[in-house]
CSV table of C-alpha atoms and ligand atoms in Angstrom, one decimal:
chain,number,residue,atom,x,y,z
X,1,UNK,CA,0.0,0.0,0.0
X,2,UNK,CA,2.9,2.5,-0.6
X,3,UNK,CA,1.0,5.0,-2.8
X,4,UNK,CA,-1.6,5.2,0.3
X,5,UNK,CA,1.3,6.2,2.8
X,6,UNK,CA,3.8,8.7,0.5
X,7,UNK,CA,6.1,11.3,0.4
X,8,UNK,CA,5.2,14.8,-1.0
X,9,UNK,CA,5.9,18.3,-1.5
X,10,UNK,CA,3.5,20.9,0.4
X,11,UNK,CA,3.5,25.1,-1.4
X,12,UNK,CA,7.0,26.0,0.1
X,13,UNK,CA,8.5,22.6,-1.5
X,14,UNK,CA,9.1,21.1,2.0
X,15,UNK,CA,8.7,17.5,1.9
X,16,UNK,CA,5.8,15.7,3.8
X,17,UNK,CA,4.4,12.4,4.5
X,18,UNK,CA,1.0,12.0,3.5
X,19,UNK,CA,-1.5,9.3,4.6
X,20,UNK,CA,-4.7,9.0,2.7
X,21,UNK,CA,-7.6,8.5,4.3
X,22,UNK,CA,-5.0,9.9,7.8
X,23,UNK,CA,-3.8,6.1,8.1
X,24,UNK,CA,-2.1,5.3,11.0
X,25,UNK,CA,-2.3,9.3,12.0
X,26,UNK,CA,-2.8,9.9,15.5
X,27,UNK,CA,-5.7,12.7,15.8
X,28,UNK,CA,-6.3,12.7,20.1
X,29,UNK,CA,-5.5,11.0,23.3
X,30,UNK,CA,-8.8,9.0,23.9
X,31,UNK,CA,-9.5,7.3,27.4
X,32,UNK,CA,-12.5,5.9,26.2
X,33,UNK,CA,-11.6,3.1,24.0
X,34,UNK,CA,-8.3,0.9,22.9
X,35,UNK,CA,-7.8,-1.2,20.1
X,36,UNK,CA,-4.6,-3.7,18.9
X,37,UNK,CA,-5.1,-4.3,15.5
X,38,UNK,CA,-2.4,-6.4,15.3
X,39,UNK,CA,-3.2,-9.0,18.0
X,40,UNK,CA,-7.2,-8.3,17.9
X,41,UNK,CA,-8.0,-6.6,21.2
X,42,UNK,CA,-10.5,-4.2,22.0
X,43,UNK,CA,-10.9,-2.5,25.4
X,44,UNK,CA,-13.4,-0.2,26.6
X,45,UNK,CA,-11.6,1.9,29.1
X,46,UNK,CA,-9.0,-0.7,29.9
X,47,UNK,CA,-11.7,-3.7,30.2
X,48,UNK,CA,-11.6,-6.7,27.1
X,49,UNK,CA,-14.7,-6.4,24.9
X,50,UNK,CA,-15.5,-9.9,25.8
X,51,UNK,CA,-15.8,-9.5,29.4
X,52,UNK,CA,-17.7,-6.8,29.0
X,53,UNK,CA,-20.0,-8.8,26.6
X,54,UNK,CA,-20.0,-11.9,29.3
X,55,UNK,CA,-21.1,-10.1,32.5
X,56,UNK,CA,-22.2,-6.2,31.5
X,57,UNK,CA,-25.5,-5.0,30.2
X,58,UNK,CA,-25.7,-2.2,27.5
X,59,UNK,CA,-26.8,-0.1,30.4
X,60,UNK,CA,-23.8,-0.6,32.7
X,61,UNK,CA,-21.5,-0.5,29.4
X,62,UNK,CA,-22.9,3.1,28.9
X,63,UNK,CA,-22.4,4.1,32.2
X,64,UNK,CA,-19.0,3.1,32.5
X,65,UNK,CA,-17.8,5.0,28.9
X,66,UNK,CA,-19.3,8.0,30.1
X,67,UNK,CA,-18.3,8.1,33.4
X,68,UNK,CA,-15.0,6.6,33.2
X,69,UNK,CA,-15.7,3.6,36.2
X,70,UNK,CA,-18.0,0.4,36.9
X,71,UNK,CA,-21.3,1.6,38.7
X,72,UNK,CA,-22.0,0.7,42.2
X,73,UNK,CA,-25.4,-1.2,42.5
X,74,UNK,CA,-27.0,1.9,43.5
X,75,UNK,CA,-25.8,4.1,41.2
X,76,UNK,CA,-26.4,1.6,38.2
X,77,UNK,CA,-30.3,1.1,39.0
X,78,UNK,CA,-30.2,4.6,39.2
X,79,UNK,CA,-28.6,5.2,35.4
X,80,UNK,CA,-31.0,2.3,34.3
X,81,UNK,CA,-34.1,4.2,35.8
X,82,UNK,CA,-33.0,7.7,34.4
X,83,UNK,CA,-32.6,6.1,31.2
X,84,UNK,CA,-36.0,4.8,31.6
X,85,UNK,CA,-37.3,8.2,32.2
X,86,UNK,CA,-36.3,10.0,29.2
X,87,UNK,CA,-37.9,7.0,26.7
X,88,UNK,CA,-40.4,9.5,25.8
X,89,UNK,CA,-39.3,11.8,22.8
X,90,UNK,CA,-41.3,15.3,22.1
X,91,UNK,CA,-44.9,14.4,20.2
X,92,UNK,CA,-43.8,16.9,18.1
X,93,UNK,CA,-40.9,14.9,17.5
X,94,UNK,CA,-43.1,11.9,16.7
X,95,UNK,CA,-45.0,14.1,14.6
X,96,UNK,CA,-42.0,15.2,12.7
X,97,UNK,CA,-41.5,11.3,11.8
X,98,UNK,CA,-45.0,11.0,11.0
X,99,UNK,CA,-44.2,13.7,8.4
X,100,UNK,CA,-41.2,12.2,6.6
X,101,UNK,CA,-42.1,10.2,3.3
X,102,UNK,CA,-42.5,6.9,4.7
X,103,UNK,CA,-40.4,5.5,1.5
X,104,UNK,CA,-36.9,7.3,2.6
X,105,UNK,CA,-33.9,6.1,3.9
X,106,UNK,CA,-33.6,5.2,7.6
X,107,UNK,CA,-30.6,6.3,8.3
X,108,UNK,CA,-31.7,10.0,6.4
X,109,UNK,CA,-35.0,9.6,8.6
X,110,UNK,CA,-32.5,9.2,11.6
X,111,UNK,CA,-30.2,11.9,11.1
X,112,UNK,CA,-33.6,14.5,10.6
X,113,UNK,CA,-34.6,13.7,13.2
X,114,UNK,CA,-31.6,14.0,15.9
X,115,UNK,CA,-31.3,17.7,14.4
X,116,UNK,CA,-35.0,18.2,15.1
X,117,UNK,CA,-34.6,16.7,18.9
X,118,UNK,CA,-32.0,19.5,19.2
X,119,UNK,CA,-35.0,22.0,18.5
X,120,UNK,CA,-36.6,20.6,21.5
X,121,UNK,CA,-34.0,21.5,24.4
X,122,UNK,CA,-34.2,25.1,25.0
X,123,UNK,CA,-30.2,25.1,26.5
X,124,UNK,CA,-29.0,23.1,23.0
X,125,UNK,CA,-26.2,26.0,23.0
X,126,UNK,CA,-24.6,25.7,26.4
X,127,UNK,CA,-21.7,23.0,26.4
X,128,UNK,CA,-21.4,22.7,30.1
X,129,UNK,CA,-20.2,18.9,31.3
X,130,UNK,CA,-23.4,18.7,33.2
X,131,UNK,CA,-25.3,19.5,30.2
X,132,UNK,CA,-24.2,17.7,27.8
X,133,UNK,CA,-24.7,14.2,30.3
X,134,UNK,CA,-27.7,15.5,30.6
X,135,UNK,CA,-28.5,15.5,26.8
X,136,UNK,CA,-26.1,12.6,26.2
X,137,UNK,CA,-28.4,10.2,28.5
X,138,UNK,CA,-31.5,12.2,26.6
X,139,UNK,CA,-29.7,10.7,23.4
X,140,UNK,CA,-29.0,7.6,24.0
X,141,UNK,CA,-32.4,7.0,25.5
X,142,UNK,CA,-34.5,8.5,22.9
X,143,UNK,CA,-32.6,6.5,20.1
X,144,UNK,CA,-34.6,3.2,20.5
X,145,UNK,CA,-37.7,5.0,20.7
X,146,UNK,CA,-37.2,7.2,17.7
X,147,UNK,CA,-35.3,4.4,15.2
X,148,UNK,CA,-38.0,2.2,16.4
X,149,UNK,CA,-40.8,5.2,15.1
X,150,UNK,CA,-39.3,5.4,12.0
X,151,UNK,CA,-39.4,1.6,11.2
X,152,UNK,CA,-43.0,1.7,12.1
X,153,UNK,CA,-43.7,4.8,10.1
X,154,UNK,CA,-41.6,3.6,6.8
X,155,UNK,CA,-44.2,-0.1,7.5
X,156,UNK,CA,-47.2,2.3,8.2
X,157,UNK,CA,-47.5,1.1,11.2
X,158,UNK,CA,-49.1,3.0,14.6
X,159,UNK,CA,-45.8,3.7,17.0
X,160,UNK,CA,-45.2,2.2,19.9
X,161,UNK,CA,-44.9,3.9,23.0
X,162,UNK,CA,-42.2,2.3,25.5
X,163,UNK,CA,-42.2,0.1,28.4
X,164,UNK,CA,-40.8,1.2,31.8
X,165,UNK,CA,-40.4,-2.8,32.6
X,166,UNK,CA,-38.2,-3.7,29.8
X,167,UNK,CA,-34.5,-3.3,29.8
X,168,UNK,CA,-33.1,-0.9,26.7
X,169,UNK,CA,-32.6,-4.0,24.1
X,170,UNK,CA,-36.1,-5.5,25.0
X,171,UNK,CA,-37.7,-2.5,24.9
X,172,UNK,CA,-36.0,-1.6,21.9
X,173,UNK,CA,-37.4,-4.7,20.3
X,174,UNK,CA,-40.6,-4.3,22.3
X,175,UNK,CA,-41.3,-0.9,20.5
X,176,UNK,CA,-39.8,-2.2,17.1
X,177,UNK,CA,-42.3,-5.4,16.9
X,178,UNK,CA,-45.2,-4.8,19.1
X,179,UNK,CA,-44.6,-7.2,21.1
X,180,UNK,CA,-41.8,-8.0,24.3
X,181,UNK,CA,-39.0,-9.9,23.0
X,182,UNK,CA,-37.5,-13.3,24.3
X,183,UNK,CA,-35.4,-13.8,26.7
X,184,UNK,CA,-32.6,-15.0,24.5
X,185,UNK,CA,-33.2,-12.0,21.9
X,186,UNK,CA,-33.2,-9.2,24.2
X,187,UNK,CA,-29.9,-10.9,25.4
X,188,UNK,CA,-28.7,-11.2,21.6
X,189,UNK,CA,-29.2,-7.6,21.5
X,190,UNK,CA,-27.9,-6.1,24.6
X,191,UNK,CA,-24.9,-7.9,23.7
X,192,UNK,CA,-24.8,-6.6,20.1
X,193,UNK,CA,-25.6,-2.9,21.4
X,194,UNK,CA,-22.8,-3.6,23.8
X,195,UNK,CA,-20.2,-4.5,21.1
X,196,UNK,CA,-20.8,-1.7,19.0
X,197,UNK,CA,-20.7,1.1,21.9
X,198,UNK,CA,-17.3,2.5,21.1
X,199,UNK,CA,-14.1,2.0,18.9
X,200,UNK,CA,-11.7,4.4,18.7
X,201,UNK,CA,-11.4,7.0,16.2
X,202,UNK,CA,-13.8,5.6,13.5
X,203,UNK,CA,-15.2,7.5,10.9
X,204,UNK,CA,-18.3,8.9,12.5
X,205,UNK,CA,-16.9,9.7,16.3
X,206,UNK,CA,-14.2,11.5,14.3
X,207,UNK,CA,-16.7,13.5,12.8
X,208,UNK,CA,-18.3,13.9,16.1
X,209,UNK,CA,-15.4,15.3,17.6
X,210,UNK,CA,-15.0,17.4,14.4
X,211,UNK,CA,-18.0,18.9,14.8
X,212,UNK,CA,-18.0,19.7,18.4
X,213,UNK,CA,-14.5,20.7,18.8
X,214,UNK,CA,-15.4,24.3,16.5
X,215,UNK,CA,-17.6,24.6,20.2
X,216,UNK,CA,-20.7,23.7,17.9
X,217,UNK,CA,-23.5,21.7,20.3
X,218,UNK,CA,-24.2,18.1,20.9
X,219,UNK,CA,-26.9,17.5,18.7
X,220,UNK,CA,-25.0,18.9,15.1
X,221,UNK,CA,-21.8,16.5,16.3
X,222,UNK,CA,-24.4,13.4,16.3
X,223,UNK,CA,-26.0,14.1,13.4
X,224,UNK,CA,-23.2,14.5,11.4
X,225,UNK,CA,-22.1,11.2,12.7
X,226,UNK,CA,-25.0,9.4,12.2
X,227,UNK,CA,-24.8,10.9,8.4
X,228,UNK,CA,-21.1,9.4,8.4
X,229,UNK,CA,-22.2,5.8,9.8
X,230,UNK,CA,-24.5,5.6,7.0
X,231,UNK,CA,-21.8,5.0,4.2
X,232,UNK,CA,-21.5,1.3,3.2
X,233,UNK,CA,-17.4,1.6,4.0
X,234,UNK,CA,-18.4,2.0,7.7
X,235,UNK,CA,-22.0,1.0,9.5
X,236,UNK,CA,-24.0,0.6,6.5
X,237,UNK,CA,-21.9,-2.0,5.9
X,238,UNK,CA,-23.7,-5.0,7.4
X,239,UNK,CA,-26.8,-4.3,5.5
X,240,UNK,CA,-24.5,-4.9,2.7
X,241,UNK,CA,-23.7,-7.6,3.7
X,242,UNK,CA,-27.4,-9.2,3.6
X,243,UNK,CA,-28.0,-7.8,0.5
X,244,UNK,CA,-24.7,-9.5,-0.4
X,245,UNK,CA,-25.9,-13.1,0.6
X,246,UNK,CA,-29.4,-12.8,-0.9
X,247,UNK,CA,-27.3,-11.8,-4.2
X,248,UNK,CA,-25.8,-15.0,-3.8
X,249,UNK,CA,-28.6,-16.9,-3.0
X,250,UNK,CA,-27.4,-20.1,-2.0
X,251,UNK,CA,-24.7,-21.7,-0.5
X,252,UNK,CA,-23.2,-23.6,-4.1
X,253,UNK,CA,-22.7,-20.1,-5.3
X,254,UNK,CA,-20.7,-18.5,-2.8
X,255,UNK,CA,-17.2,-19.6,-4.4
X,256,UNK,CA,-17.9,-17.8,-7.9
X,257,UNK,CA,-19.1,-15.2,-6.0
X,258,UNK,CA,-16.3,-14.4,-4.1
X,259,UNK,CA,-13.5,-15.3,-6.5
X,260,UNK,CA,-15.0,-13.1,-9.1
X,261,UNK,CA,-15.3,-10.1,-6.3
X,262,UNK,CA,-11.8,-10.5,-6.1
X,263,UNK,CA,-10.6,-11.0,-9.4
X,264,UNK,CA,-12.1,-8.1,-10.7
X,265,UNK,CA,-10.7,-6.3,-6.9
X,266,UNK,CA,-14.4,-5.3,-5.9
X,267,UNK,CA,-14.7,-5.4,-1.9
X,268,UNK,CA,-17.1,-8.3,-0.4
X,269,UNK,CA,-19.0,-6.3,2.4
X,270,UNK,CA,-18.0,-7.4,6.2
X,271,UNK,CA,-14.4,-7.6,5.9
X,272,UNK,CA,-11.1,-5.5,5.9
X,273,UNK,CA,-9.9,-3.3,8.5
X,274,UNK,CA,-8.0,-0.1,8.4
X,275,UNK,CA,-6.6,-0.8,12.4
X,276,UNK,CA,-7.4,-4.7,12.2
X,277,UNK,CA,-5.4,-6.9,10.8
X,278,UNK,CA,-6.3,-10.0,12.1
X,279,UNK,CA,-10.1,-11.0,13.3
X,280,UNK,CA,-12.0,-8.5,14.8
X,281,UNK,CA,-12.9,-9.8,18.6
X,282,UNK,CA,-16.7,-8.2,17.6
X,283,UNK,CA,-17.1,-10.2,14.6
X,284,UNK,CA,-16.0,-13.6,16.9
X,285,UNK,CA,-18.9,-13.3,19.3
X,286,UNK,CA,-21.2,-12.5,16.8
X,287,UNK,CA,-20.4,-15.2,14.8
X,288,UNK,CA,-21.3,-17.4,17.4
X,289,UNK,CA,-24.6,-16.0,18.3
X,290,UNK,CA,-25.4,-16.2,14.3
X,291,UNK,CA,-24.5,-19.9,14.5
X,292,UNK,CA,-27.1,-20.2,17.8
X,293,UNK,CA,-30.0,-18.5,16.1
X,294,UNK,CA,-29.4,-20.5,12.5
X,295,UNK,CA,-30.1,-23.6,14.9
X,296,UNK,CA,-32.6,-22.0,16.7
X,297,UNK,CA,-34.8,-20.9,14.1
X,298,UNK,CA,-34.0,-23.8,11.8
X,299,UNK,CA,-32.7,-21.7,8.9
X,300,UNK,CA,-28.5,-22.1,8.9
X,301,UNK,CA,-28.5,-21.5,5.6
X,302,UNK,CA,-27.2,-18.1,5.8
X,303,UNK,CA,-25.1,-18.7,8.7
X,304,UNK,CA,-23.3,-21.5,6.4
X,305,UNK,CA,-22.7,-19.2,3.4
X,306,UNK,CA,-21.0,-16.4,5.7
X,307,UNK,CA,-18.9,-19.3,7.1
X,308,UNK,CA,-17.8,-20.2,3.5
X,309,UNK,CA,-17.4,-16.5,2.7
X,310,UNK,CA,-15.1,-16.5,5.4
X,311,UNK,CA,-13.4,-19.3,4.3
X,312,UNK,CA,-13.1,-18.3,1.0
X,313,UNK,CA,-11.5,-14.8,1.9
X,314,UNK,CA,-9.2,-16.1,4.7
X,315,UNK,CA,-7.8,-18.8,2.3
X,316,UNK,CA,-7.4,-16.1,-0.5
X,317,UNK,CA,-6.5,-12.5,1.6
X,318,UNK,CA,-6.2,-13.8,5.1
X,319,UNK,CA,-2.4,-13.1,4.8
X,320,UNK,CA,-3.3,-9.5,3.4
X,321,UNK,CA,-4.6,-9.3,7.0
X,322,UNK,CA,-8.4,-8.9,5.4
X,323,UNK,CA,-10.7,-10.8,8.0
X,324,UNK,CA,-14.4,-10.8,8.9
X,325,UNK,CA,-15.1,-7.1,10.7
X,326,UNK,CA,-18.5,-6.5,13.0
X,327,UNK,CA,-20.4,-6.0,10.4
X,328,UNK,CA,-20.2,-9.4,8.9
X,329,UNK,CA,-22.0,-11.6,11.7
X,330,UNK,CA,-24.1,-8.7,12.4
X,331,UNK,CA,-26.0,-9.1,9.7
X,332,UNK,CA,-27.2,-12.8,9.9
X,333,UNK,CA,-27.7,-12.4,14.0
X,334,UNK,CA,-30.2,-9.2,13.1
X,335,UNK,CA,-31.7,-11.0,9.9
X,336,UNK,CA,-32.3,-14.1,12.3
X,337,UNK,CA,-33.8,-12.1,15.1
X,338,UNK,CA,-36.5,-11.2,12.3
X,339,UNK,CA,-35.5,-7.6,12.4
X,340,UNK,CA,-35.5,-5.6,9.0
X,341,UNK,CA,-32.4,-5.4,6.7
X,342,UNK,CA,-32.7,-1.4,6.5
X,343,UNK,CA,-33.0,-1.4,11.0
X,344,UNK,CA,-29.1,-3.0,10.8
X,345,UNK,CA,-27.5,0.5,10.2
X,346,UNK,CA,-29.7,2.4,12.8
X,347,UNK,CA,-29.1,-0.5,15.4
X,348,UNK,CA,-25.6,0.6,15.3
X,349,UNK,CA,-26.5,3.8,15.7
X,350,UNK,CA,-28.7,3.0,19.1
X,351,UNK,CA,-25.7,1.3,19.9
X,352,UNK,CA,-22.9,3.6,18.9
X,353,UNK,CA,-24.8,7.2,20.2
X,354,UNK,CA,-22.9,5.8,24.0
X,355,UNK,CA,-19.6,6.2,22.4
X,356,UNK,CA,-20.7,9.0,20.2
X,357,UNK,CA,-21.5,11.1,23.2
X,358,UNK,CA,-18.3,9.9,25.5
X,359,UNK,CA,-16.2,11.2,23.0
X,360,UNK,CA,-18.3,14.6,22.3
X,361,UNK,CA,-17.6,15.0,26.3
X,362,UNK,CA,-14.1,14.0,26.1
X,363,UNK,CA,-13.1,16.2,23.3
X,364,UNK,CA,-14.1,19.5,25.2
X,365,UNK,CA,-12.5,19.0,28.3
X,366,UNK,CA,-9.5,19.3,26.5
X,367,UNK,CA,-10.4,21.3,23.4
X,368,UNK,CA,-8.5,22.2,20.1
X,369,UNK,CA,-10.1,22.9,16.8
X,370,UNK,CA,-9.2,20.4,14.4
X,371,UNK,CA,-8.0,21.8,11.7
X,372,UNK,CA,-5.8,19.6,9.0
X,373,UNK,CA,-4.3,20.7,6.1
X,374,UNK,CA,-4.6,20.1,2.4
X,375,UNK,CA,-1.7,20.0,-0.2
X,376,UNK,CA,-2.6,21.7,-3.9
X,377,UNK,CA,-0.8,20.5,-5.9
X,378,UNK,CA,-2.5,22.4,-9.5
X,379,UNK,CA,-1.0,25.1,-11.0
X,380,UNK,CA,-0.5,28.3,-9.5
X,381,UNK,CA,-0.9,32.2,-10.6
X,382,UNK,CA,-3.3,30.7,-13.3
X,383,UNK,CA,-4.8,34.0,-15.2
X,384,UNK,CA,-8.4,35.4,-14.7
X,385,UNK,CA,-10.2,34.7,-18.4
X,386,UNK,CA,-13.3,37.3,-18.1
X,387,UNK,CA,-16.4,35.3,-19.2
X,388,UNK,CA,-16.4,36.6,-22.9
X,389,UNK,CA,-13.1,35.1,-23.8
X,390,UNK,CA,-13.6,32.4,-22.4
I,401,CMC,N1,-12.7,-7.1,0.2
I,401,CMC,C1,-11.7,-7.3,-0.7
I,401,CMC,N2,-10.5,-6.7,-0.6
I,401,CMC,C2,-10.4,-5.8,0.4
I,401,CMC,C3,-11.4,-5.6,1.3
I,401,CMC,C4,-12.6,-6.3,1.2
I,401,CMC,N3,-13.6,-6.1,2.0
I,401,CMC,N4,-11.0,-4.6,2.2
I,401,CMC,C5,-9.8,-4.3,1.9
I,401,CMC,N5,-9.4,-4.9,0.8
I,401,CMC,C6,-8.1,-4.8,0.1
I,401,CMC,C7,-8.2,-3.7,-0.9
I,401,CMC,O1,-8.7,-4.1,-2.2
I,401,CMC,C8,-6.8,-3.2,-0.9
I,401,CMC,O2,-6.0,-4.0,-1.7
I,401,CMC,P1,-4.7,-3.5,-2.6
I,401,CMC,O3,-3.8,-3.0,-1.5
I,401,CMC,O4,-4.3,-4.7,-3.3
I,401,CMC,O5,-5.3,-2.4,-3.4
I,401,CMC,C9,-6.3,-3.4,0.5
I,401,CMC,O6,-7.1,-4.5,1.0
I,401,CMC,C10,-6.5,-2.2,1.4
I,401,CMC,O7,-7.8,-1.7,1.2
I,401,CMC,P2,-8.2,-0.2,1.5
I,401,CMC,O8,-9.6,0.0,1.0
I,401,CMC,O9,-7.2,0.7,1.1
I,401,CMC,O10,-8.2,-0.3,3.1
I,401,CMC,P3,-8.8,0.8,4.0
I,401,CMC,O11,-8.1,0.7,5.3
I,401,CMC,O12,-8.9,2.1,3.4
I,401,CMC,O13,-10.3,0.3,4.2
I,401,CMC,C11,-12.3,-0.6,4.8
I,401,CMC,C12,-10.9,-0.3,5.3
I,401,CMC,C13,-13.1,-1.1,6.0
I,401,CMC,C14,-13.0,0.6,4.3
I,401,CMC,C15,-12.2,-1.7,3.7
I,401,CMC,O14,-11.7,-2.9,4.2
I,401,CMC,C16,-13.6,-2.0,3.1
I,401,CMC,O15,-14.1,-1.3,2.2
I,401,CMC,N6,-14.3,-3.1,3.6
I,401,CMC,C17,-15.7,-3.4,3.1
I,401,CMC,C18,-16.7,-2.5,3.8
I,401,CMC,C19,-16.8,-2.9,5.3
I,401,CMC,O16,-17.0,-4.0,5.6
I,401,CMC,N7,-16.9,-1.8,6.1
I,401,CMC,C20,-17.0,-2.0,7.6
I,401,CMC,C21,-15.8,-1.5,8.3
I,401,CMC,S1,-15.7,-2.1,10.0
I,401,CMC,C22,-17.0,-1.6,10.9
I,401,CMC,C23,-17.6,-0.3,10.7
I,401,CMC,O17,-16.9,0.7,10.7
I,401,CMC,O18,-18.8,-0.3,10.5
């Protein structure tokens, strides 16, 4: 990848490396996640993905990236009954949904709406840390209840107002459906929600940090990154990657499929890294809970073609260091919990508006515009034609 990483020459003709895309380029210090591409480890605030995936909830996950420690007992039924308590999004709001064409794109519905939420706090201007955990539990609170509106309005369907019983995933799913979840679903999703909280500098908590660091508000950093996770090259991938398997349609097809993906160096959807370069420790626990619900609900054979996917691509890029990412399993767990293919995206937005909001926090306590630069390399002192020569 050496034309990705090169040297060049900037106006005064001093020479510069630059990394497209900022590879490898270190933007912040960030307390909030950690990552080792190299060996495949993820931490939130010092604690391995998968223990936090074993024994936390999506609750206690959120509490812990935004206020830096475990919860006591007491302070963590507290934080789950304030989350409750903010379920409720304006009726306005809801009426804004009810307005939207019912045929647009979630993720467009999504980020409308987060700017029109902003409307609805009166101190959406004052950047205080008090306010904006205030507004960041608002967020992440009122993000199942709104993605959850907009499925129902793009189905035609009557909303569903949300349960005070039901932990976030369940009522998440509760509000989505109709009707309370399983047992084993709600867990599927709290771990899934719990997965995706936080990772580093991807493309949309840049952009959140981006955003707020100019001292804009809360709600313009988090719907410019919701408008960021929406590109298939970052969470729109694992809708991509259903669409991908129902291209293929069966499980005899998968090897033509693939092969021709890579001979004629297209991506397949779900894999690749820019930090990873071995497995992503998401996409391992996923995998597993796609295998369960392939058994469960007597369908495996999507769960069997991602498998030979994966196969396929470790036996022909493995050694590139191209491997299954989270969005891979994703896919077939949320397909297999019966959710819709165009809800994946937004999931990872009720998921990733906890990390989203950490890092909004954590960017102005310690605040610097960002502020890059850009090398032009055209032509210089270029003549002004006037229009009637031209
Ligand atoms: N399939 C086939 N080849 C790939 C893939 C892939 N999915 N990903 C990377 N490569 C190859 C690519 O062709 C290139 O080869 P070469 O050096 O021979 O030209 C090399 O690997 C480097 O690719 P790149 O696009 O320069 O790498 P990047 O670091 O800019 O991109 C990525 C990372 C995630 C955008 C890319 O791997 C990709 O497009 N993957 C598919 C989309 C996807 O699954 N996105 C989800 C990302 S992870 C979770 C999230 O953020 O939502």
């Amino acid at each position: 990848m050496a034309d990705k990483v090169r040297e060049i020459f900037d106006e005064s003709g001093q020479a510069i490396e630059f990394r497209e895309g900022l590879e490898g380029v270190v933007a912040a210090l960030s307390m909030i996640s950690s990552i080792d591409g190299e060996k495949g480890i993820l931490l939130y605030r010092g604690i391995p993905i998968e223990e936090l995936a074993a024994h936390s909830t999506f609750e206690e996950t959120t509490y812990f990236l935004l206020n830096s420690r475990l919860p006591k007992q007491q302070e963590l039924r507290d934080f789950e009954q304030q989350l409750k308590s903010h379920r409720q999004v304006p009726a306005a709001v809801l009426d804004l949904i009810r307005s939207f064409p019912a045929n647009a794109n979630a993720m467009d519905l999504l980020r409308t709406t987060v700017s029109g939420l902003g409307l609805y706090d009166p101190d959406s201007q004052t950047n205080t840390v008090e306010k904006n955990i205030e507004r960041a539990i608002n967020l992440i609170a009122s993000f199942p209840t709104i993605v959850a509106a907009i499925q129902r309005r793009r189905s035609g369907k009557e909303f569903v107002a949300p349960q005070q019983d039901l932990s976030h995933a369940a009522n998440f799913l509760y509000m989505v459906n109709g009707e309370a979840p399983s047992e084993y679903a709600a867990k599927v999703l709290d771990v899934a929600l719990i997965l995706h909280a936080d990772h580093g500098f991807n493309a949309s908590t840049f952009t959140a940090r981006v955003v707020i660091s100019s001292l804009s508000d809360m709600y313009s950093a988090i719907s410019a990154a919701v408008g960021s996770l929406k590109g298939p090259l970052h969470g729109g991938a694992n809708s991509e990657v259903m669409s991908t398997l129902q291209e293929i349609g069966s499980l005899d097809k998968v090897e033509e499929y693939v092969m021709n993906r890579l001979a004629t160096k297209q991506k397949v959807m779900g894999f690749g890294h820019r930090v990873y370069h071995t497995y992503d420790p998401r996409a391992r626990i996923l995998s597993q809970f796609s295998q369960k619900l392939a058994q469960q609900t007597g369908n495996t054979k999507w769960y069997e073609m991602s498998r030979k996917i994966e196969e396929i691509m470790r036996r022909e890029v493995g050694s590139k260091g191209i491997y299954p990412n989270v969005d891979f399993y994703s896919a077939t767990v949320y397909y297999y919990m019966g959710l819709d293919q165009d809800l994946f995206t937004p999931i990872f937005a009720v998921s990733r508006i906890s990390g989203w909001t950490a890092h909004v926090i954590e960017q102005l306590q310690n605040n610097r515009l960002f502020r890059p630069r850009a090398i032009y390399p055209g032509p210089k002192n270029v003549p002004y034609v006037p229009i009637n020569d031209r």
